[in-house]
mmCIF file of C-alpha atoms in Angstrom:
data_model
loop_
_atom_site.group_PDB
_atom_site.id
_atom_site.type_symbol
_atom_site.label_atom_id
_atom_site.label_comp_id
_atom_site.label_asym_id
_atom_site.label_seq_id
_atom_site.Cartn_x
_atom_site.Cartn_y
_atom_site.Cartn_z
ATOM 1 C CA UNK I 1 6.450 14.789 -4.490
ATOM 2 C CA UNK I 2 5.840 12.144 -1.748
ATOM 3 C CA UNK I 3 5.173 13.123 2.224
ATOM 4 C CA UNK I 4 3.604 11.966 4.812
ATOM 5 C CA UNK I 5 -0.123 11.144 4.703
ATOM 6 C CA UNK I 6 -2.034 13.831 7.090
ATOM 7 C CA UNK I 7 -5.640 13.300 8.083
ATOM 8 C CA UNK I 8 -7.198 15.682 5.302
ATOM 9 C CA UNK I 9 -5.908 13.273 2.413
ATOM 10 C CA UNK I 10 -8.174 10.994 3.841
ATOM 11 C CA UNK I 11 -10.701 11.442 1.255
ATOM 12 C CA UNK I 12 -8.687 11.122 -1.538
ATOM 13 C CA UNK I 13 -7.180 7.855 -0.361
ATOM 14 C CA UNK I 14 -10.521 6.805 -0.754
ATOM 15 C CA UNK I 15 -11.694 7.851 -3.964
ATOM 16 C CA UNK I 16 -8.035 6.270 -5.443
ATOM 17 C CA UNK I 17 -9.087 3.048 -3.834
ATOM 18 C CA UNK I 18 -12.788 3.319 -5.482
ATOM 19 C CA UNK I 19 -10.822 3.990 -8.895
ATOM 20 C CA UNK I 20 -8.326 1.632 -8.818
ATOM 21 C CA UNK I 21 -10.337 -1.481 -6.674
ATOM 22 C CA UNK I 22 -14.090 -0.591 -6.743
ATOM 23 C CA UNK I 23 -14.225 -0.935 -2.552
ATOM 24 C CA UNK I 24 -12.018 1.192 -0.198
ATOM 25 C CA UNK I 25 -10.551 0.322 3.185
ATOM 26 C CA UNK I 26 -13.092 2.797 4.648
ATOM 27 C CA UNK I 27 -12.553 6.874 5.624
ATOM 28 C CA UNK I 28 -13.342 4.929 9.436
ATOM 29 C CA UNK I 29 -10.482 2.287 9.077
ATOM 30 C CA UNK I 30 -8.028 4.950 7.516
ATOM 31 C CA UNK I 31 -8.888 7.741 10.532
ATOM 32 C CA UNK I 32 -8.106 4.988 13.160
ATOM 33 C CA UNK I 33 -5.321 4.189 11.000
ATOM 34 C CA UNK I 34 -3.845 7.829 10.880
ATOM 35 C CA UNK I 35 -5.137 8.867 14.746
ATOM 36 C CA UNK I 36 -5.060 5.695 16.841
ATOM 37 C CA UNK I 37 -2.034 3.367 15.387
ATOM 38 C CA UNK I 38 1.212 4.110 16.861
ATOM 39 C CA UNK I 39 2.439 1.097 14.412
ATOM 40 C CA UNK I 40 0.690 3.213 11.044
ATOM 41 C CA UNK I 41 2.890 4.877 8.580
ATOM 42 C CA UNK I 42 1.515 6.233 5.363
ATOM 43 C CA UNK I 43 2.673 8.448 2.215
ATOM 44 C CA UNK I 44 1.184 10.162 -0.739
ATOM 45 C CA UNK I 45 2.556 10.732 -4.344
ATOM 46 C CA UNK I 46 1.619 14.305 -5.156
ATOM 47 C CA UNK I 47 1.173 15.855 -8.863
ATOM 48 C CA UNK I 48 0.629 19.422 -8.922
ATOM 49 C CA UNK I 49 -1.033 19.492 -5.116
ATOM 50 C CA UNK I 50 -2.687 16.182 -6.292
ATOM 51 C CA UNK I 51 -2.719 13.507 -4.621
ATOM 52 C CA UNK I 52 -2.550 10.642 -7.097
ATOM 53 C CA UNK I 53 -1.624 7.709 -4.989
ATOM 54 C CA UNK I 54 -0.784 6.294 -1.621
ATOM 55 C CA UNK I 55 1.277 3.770 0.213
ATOM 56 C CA UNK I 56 0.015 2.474 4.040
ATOM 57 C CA UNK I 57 2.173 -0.172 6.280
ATOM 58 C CA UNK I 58 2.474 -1.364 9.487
ATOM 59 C CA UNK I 59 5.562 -1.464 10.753
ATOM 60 C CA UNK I 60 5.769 -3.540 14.319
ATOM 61 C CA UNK I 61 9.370 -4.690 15.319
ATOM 62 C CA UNK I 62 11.412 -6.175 12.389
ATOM 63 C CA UNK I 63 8.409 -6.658 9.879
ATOM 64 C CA UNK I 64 6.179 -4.719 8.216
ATOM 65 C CA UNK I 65 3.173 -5.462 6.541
ATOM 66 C CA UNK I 66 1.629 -3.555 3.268
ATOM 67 C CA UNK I 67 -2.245 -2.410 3.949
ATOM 68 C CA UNK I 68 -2.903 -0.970 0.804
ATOM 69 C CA UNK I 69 -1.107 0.215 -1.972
ATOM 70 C CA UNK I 70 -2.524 2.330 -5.214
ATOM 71 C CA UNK I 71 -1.636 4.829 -7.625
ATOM 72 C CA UNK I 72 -4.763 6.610 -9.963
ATOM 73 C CA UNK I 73 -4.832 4.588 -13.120
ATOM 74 C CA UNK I 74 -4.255 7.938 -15.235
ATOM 75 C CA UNK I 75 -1.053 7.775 -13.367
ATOM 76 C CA UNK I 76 0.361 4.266 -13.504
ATOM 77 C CA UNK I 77 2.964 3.014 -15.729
ATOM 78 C CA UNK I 78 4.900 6.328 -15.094
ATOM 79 C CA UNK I 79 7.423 5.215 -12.111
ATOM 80 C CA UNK I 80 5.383 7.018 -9.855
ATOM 81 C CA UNK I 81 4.649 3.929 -8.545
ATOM 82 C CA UNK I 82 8.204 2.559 -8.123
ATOM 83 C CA UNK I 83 9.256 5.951 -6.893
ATOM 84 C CA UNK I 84 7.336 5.497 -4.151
ATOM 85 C CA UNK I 85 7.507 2.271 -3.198
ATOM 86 C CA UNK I 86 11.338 2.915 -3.019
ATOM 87 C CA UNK I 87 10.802 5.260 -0.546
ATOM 88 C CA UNK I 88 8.458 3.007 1.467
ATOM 89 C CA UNK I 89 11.400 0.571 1.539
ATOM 90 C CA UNK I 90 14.270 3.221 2.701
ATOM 91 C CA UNK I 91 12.019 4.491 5.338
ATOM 92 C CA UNK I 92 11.327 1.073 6.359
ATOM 93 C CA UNK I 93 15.006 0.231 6.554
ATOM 94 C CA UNK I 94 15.341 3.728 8.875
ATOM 95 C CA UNK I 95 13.386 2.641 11.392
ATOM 96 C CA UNK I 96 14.730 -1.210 11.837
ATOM 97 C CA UNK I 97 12.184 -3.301 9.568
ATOM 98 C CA UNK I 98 13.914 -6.790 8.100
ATOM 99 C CA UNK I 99 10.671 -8.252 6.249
ATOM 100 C CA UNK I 100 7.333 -6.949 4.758
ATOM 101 C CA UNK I 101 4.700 -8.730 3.942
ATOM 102 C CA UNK I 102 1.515 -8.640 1.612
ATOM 103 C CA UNK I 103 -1.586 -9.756 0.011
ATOM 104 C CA UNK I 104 -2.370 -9.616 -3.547
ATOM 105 C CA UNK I 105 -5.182 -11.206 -5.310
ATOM 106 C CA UNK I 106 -4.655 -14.590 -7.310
ATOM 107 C CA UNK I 107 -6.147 -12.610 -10.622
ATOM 108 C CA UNK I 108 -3.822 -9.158 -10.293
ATOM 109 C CA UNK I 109 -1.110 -10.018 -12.561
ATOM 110 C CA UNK I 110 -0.106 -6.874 -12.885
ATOM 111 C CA UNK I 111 0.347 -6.202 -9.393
ATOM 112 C CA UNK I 112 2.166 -9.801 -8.776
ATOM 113 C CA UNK I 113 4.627 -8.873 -11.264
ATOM 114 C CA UNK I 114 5.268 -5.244 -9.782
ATOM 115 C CA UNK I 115 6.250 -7.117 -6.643
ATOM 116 C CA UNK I 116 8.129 -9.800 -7.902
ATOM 117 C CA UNK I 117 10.315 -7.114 -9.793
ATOM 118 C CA UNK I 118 11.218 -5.652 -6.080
ATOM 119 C CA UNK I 119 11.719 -9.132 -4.655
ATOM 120 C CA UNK I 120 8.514 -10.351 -3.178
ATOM 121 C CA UNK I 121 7.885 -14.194 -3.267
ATOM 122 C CA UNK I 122 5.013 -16.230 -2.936
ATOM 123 C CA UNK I 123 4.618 -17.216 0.328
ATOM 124 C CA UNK I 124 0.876 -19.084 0.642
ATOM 125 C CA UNK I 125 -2.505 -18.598 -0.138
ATOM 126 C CA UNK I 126 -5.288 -17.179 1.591
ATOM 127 C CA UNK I 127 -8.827 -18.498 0.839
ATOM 128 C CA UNK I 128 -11.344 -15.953 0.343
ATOM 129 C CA UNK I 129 -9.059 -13.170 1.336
ATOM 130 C CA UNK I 130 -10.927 -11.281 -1.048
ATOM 131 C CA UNK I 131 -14.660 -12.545 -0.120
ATOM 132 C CA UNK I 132 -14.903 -14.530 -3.424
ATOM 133 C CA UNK I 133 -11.114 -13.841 -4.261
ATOM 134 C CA UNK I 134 -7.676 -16.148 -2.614
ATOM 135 C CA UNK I 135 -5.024 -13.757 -2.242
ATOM 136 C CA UNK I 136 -1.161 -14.752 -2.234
ATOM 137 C CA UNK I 137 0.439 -13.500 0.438
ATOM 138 C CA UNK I 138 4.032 -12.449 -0.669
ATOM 139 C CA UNK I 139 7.138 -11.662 1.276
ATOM 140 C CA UNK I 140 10.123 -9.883 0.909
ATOM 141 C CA UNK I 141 13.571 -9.138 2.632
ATOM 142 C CA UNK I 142 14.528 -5.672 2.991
#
């Protein structure tokens, strides 16, 4: 089931993060996130009253741009993934947004090609996005 991220998932954002990319946004970046940022929309993919993985944007005018997006590795390679991003992209559409936006890093394969499957192009490169890491930053229409 996917909803709307609420304050008390908070936790679990985090420990997906940890899982899937060793470091996490932050429970301080995600509350300011959920409580302070009018612009701030995120959603959960629930199993069973779990919550196995998360989508956040930023939505500001016509673009929007991806802050993180994760699904528990036990989960992946199931279309919960897709499922969800799908619905990122209709709710997007909803409220007006033309173009997202994102940052992957140079060595996640596996991510690039999830987003290239959905449309995403390379736009540039970001040096030490990642500290040590460039990241592409990839665009889409929507």
């Amino acid at each position: 089931m996917i909803r709307k991220a609420i304050v008390n998932d908070i936790n679990y954002l985090v420990k997906i993060e940890k899982k899937v990319f060793t470091e996490s946004l932050g429970e301080s970046f995600l509350y300011d996130e959920f409580l302070l940022n009018p612009f701030a929309h995120y959603f959960v993919y629930e199993v069973n009253k779990e919550v196995v993985g998360y989508i956040g944007f930023r939505a500001i005018d016509e673009h929007a741009e991806v802050m993180n997006f994760c699904m528990d590795p036990e989960y992946q390679g199931q279309g919960l993934g897709t499922e969800l991003f799908n619905y990122s992209v209709d709710f997007l559409q909803s409220i007006g947004v033309k173009s997202m936006l994102l940052e992957v890093r140079k060595s996640n394969k596996k991510a690039q090609a999830f987003y290239e499957r959905f449309g995403f192009v390379k736009s540039h490169v970001r040096k030490n996005y990642y500290k040590t890491e460039d990241a592409y930053v990839l665009i889409k229409e929507v």
